[in-house]
CSV table of C-alpha atoms in Angstrom, one decimal:
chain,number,residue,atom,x,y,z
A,214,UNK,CA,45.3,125.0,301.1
A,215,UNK,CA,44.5,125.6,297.8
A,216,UNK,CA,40.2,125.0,296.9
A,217,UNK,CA,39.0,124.2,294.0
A,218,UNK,CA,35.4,124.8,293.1
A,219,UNK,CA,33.8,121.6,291.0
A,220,UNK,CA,29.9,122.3,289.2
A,221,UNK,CA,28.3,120.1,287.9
A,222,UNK,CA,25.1,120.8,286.1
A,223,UNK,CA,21.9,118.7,285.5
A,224,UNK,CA,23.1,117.4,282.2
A,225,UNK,CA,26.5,116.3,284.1
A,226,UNK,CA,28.3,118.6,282.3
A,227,UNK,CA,31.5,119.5,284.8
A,228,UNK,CA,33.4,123.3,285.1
A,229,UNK,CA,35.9,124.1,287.8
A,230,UNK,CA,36.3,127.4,289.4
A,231,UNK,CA,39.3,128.5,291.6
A,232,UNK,CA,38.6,129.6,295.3
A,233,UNK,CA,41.4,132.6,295.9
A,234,UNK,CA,39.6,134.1,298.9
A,235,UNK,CA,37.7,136.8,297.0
A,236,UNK,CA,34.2,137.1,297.7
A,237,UNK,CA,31.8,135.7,295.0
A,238,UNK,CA,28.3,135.8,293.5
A,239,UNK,CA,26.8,132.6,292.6
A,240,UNK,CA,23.7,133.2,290.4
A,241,UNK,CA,22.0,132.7,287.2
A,242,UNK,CA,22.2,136.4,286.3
A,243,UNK,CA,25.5,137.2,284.0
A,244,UNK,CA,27.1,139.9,286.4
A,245,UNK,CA,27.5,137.0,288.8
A,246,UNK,CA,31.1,135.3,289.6
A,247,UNK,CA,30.0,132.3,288.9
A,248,UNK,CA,27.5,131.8,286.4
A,249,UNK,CA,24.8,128.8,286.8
A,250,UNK,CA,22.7,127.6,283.7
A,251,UNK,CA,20.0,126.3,285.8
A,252,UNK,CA,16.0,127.3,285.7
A,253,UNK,CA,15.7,126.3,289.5
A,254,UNK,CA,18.4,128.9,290.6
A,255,UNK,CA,17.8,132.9,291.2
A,256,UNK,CA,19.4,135.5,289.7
A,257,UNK,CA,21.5,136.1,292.8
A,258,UNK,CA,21.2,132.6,294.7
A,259,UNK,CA,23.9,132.4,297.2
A,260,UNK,CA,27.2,134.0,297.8
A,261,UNK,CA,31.2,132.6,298.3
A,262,UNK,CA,32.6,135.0,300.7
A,263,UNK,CA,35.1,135.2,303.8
A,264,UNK,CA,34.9,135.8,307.8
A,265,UNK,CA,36.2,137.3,310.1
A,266,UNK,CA,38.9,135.0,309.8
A,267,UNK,CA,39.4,134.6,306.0
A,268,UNK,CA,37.9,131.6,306.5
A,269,UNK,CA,35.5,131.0,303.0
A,270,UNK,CA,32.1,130.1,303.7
A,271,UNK,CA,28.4,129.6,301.7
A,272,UNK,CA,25.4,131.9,302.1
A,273,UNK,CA,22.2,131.4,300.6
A,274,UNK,CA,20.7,135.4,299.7
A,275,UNK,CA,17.2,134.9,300.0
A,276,UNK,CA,16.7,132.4,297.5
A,277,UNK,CA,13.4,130.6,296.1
A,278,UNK,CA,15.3,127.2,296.4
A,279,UNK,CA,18.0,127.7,299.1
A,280,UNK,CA,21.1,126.0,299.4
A,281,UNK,CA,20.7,122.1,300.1
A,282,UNK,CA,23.8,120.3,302.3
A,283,UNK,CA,23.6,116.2,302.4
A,284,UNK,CA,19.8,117.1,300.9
A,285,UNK,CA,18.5,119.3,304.0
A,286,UNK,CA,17.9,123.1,302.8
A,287,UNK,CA,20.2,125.6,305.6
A,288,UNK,CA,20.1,129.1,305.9
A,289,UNK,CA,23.1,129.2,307.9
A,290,UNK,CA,26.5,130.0,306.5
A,291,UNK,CA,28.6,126.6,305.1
A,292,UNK,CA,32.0,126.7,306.0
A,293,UNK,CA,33.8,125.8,302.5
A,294,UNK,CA,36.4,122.8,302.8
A,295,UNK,CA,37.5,120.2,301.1
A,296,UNK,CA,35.3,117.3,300.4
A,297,UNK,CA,31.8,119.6,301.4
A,298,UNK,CA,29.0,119.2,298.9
A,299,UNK,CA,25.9,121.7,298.1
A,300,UNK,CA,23.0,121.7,296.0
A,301,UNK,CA,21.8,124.4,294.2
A,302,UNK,CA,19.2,124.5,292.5
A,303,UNK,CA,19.5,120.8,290.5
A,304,UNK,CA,23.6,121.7,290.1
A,305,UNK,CA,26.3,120.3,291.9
A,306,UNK,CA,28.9,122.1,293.5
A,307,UNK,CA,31.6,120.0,295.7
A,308,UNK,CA,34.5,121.3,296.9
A,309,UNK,CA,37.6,120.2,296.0
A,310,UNK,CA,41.3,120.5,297.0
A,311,UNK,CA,43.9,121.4,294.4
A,312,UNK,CA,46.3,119.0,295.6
A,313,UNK,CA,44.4,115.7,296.3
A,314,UNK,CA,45.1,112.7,293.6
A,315,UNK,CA,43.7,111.7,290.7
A,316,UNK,CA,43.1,107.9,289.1
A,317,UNK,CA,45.5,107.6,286.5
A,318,UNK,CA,44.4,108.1,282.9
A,319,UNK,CA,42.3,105.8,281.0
A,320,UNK,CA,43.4,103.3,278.4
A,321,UNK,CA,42.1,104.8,275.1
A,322,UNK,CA,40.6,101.7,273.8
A,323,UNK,CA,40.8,102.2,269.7
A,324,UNK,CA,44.3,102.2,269.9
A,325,UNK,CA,44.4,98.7,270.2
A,326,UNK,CA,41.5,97.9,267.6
A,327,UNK,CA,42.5,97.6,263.9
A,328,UNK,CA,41.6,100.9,261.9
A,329,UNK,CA,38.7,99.4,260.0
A,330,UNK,CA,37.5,98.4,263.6
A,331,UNK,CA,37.6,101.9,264.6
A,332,UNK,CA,36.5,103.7,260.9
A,333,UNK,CA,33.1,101.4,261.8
A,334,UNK,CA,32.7,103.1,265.1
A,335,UNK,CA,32.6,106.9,263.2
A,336,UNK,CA,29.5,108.9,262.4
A,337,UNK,CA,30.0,107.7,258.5
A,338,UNK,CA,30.8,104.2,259.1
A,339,UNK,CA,28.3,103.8,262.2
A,340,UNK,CA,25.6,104.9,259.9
A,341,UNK,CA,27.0,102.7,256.9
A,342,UNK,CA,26.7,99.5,259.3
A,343,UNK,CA,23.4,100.1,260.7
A,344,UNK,CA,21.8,100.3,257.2
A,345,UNK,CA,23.4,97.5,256.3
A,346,UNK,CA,21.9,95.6,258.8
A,347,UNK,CA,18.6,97.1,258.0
A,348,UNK,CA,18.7,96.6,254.3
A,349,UNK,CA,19.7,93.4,255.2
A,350,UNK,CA,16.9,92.7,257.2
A,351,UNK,CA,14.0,94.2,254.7
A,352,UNK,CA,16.1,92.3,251.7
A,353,UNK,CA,16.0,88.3,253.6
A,354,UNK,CA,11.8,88.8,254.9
A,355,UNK,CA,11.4,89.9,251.3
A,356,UNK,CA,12.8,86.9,249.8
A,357,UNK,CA,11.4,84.8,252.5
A,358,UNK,CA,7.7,85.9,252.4
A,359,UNK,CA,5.4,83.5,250.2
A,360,UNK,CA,2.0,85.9,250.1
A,361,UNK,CA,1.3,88.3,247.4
A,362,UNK,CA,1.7,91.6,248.8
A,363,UNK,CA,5.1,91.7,251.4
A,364,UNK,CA,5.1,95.2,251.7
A,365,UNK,CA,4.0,95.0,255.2
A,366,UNK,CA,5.8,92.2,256.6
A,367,UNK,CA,9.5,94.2,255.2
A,368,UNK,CA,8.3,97.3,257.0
A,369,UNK,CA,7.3,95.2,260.4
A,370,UNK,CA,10.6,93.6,260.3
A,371,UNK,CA,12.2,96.7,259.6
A,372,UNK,CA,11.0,98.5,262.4
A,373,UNK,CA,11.1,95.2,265.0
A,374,UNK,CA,15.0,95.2,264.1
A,375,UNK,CA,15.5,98.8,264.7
A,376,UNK,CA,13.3,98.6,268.0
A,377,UNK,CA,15.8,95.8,269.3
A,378,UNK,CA,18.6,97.6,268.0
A,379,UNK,CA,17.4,100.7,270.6
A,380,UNK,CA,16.4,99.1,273.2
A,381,UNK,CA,20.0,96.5,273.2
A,382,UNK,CA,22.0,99.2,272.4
A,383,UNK,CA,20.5,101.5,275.1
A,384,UNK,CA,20.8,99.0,277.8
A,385,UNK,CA,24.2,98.7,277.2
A,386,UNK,CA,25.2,102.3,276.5
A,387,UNK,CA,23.6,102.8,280.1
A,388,UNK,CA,25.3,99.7,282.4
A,389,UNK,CA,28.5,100.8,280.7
A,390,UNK,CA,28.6,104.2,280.5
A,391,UNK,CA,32.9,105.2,280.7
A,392,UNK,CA,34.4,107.3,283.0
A,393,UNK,CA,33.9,110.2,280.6
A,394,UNK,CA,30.3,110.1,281.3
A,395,UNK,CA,29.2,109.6,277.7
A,396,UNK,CA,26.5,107.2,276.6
A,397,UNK,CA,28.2,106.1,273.2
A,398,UNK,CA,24.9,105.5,271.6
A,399,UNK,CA,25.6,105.7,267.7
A,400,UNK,CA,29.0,103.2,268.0
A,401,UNK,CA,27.2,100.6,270.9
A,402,UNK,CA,24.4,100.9,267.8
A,403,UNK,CA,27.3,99.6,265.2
A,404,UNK,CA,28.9,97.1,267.7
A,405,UNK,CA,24.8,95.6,267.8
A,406,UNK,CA,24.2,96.1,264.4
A,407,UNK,CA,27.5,94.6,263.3
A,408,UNK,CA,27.1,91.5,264.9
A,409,UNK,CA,23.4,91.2,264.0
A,410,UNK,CA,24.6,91.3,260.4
A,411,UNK,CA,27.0,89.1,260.6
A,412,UNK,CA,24.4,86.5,262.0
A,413,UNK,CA,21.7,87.5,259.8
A,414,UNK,CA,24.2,86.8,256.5
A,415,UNK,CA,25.4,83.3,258.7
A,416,UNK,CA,21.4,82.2,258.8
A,417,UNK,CA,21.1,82.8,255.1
A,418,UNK,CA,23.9,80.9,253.8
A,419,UNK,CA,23.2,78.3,256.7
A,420,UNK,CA,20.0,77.5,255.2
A,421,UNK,CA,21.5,76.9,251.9
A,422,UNK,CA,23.7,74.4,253.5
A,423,UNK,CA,21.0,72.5,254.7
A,424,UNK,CA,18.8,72.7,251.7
A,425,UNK,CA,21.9,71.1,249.8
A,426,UNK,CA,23.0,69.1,252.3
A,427,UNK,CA,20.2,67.9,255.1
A,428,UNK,CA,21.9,65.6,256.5
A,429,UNK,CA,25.4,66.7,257.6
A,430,UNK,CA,25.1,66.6,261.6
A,431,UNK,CA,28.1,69.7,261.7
A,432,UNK,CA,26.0,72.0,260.2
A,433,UNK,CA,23.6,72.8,263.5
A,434,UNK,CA,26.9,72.3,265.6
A,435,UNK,CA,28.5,75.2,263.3
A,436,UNK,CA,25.7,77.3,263.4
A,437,UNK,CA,25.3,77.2,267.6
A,438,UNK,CA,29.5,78.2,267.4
A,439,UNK,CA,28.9,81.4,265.1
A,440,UNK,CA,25.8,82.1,267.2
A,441,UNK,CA,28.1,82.2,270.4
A,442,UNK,CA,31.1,83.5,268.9
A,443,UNK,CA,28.7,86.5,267.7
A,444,UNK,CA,27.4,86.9,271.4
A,445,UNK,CA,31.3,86.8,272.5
A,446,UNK,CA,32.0,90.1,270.0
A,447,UNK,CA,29.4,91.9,270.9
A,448,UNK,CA,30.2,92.2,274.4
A,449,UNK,CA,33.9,92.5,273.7
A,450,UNK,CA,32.5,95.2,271.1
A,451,UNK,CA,30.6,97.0,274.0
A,452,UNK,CA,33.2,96.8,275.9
A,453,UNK,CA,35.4,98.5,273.8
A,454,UNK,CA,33.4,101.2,273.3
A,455,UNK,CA,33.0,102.0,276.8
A,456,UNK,CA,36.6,102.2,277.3
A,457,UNK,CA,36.7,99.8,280.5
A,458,UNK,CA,38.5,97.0,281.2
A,459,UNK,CA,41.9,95.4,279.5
A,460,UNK,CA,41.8,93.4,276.2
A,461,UNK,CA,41.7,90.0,277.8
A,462,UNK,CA,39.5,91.0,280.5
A,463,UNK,CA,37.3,92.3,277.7
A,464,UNK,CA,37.6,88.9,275.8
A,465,UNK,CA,37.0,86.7,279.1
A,466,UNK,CA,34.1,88.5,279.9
A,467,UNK,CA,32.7,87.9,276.4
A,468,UNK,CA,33.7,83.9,276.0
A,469,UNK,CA,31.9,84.0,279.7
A,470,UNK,CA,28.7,85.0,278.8
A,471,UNK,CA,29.0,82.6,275.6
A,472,UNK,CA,30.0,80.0,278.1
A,473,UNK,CA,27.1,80.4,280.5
A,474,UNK,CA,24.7,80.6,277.3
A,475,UNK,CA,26.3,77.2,276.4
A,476,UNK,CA,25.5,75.9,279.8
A,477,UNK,CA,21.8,77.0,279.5
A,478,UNK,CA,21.4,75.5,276.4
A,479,UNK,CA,22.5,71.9,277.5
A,480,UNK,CA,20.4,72.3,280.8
A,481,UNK,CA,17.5,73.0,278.8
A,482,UNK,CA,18.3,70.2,276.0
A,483,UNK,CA,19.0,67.6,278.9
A,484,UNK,CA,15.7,68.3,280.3
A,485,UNK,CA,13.4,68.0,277.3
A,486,UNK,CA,10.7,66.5,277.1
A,487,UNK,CA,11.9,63.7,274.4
A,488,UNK,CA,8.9,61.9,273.4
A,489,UNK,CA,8.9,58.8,270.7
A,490,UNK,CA,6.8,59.9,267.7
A,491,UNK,CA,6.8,57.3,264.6
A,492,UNK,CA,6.4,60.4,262.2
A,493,UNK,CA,9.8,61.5,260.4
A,494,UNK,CA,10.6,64.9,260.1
A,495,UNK,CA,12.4,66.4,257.6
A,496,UNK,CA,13.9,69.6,257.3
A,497,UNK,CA,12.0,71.2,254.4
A,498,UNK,CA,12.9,74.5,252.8
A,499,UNK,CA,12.5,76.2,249.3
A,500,UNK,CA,14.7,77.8,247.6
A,501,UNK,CA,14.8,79.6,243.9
A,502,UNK,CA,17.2,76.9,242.3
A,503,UNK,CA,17.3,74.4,239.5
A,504,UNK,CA,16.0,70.8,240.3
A,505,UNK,CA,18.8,69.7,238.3
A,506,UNK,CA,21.5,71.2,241.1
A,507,UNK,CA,19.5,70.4,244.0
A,508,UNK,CA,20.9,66.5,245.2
A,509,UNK,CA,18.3,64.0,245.7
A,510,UNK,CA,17.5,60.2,245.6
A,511,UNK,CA,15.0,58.0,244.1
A,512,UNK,CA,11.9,57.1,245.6
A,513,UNK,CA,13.2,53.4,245.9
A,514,UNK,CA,16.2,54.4,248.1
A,515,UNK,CA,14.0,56.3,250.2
A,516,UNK,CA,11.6,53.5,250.5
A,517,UNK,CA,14.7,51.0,251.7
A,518,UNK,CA,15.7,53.8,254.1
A,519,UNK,CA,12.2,54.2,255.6
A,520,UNK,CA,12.0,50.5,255.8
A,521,UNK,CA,15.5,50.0,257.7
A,522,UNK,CA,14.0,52.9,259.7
A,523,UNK,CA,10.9,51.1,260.9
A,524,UNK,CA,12.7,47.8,261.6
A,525,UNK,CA,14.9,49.3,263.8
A,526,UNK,CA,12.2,50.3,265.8
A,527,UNK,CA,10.2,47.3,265.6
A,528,UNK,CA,13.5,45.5,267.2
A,529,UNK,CA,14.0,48.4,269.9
A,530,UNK,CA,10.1,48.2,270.9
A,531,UNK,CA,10.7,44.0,271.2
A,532,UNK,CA,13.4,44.3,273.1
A,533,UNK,CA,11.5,46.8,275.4
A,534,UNK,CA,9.0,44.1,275.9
C-alpha cells in the first residue's frame, strides 16, 4: 500500500510527501528530507525510517518538543499507517493512503454570477465598492448634520461604518470559511459593503418620498421590503463567496433569515405597548428645496382635519363609556 505523507503547518498551509520506504529526516534544518517551517521543531526532530521488517515507523531523536500521538508526547517508535496522526512541533503530519477517495470537486461559485457580480468581488472592484460605501456614508452625515463644525461627526461615522464593516464581514468570513481554507476577507467586505450602499442610497431617497409625500401608507411598507430584500443578498452574497451550497439553497437560506426577521418584527409590533396619546405626530424633516415645490395645504384645511380628528375621538371615548 502506497503512504502518503500530509503536513500541515500552523498557518494551515498543506504539502504532501510520498512514503517509498526510504529512511527520512524530519527537521527544521535544510539537509533534512523533509523540511519543517516551524520555530517549536529542532534541527533534526524525528526520523521516518524502516524495521526489521520494512515496516515504516516514527522516531523522535532527542527532541526539545517530542513527537505528540492523540496529544500524549511518546518516545517510542510509531508505526506509520494509514489514518495515524502526529504532532510536531505545532505542524500536522497525518498519514494518508494514496488510494483512499476524495469528495468530489467543488462547484466554483462565480461561474454562475453575472460578470459585473464577479468584477465587484476583485481587488480593484472590492476596493471601488467599499469606498463607495464610505464616501457614501461621510457625504449623507455631512448633509444631515445641522451644527457648525461637522468635521467630527463625518469622521465618527466614517470610522463606526468601517468598524461594522470588520467586525460583519469577519464573522462571516470565519462561520463560512470554504473548503479551500481561505477567509475571503476583502470580497465578504464588498458583499457587506455592497448591500450597506444600496440601503444607505434607499434611506436617502426614502426620506425624500416622505418629505414630498407624508402620507402615502406604502412608503414604510416599501422601505421594510428593500430592508429585507438587502438582508436576503447579503447572505446569498456571503454565501457565494464561500463557495458552499447550491444557488437555490443559497437563495432559501437568505429569504429564510429575511423571513424570520419578518416574524420578529411582527412579534415585537403585536406586543407594543400602544398607548392613546391626544398629541399628533407628524413626520417632520428638512430638506434644501424650494417652498414653491414642496406640496402643502392651508391652515384652514388643516384646521377641518384636526377638528374631524378630535370628533372622532370624542365619539370613540362616548362609546367607551
Amino acid at each position: 500500500m502506497a503512504l502518503i505523507l500530509e503536513i500541515r503547518d500552523r498557518r494551515g498551509t498543506t504539502t504532501w510527501h510520498p512514503l517509498n520506504g526510504a529512511t527520512l529526516t524530519v527537521g527544521r534544518g535544510l539537509s533534512n528530507d523533509i523540511i519543517l517551517d516551524d520555530p517549536y521543531v529542532d534541527a533534526r526532530h524525528a526520523s521516518i525510517a524502516p524495521d526489521e521488517s520494512g515496516a515504516l515507523s516514527v522516531r523522535d531523536l532527542g527532541s526539545v518538543n517530542g513527537v505528540l500521538i492523540e496529544g500524549v508526547r511518546t518516545h517510542a517508535a510509531v508505526p506509520v499507517r494509514a489514518g495515524v496522526e502526529l504532532k510536531i512541533g505545532r505542524t500536522t503530519l497525518r498519514v494518508r493512503d494514496r488510494d483512499e477517495p476524495v469528495p468530489p470537486a467543488f462547484v466554483e461559485a462565480s461561474y454562475s454570477i453575472p460578470r459585473s457580480v464577479r468584477w465587484a468581488l476583485t481587488v480593484r472592484g472590492s476596493l471601488l465598492v467599499v469606498g463607495a460605501f464610505l464616501t457614501a456614508t461621510a457625504l449623507t452625515t455631512w448633509l444631515s448634520a445641522t451644527e457648525r463644525s461637522t468635521g467630527t461627526d463625518v469622521f465618527t461615522a466614517v470610522i463606526a461604518a468601517v468598524v461594522a464593516l470588520a467586525i460583519w464581514s469577519g464573522t462571516w468570513a470565519v462561520a463560512v470559511r470554504g473548503g479551500d481554507r481561505r477567509f475571503h476577507m476583502r470580497s465578504h467586505l464588498a458583499v457587506a459593503s455592497a448591500a450597506a450602499l444600496v440601503m444607505v442610497l434607499y434611506s436617502t431617497l426614502n426620506e425624500w418620498l416622505v418629505f414630498f409625500f407624508p402620507d402615502v401608507w406604502v412608503l414604510p411598507f416599501a422601505y421594510s421590503m428593500m430592508f429585507l430584500l438587502a438582508i436576503a443578498g447579503v447572505v446569498v452574497g456571503h454565501l457565494t463567496v464561500a463557495g458552499v451550497l447550491t444557488q437555490r439553497l443559497r437563495w432559501r437560506a437568505g429569504l429564510g433569515v429575511s423571513g424570520a426577521l419578518l416574524l420578529l418584527a411582527l412579534a415585537a409590533y403585536g406586543v407594543r405597548d400602544d398607548r392613546f396619546s391626544d398629541v399628533p405626530r407628524f413626520p417632520g424633516q428638512l430638506k434644501p428645496i424650494s417652498a414653491r415645490l414642496v406640496p402643502t395645504r392651508t391652515v384652514d384645511e388643516f384646521v377641518d382635519a384636526m377638528g374631524d380628528a378630535r370628533s372622532k375621538a370624542d365619539e370613540a371615548i362616548a362609546r367607551a363609556k
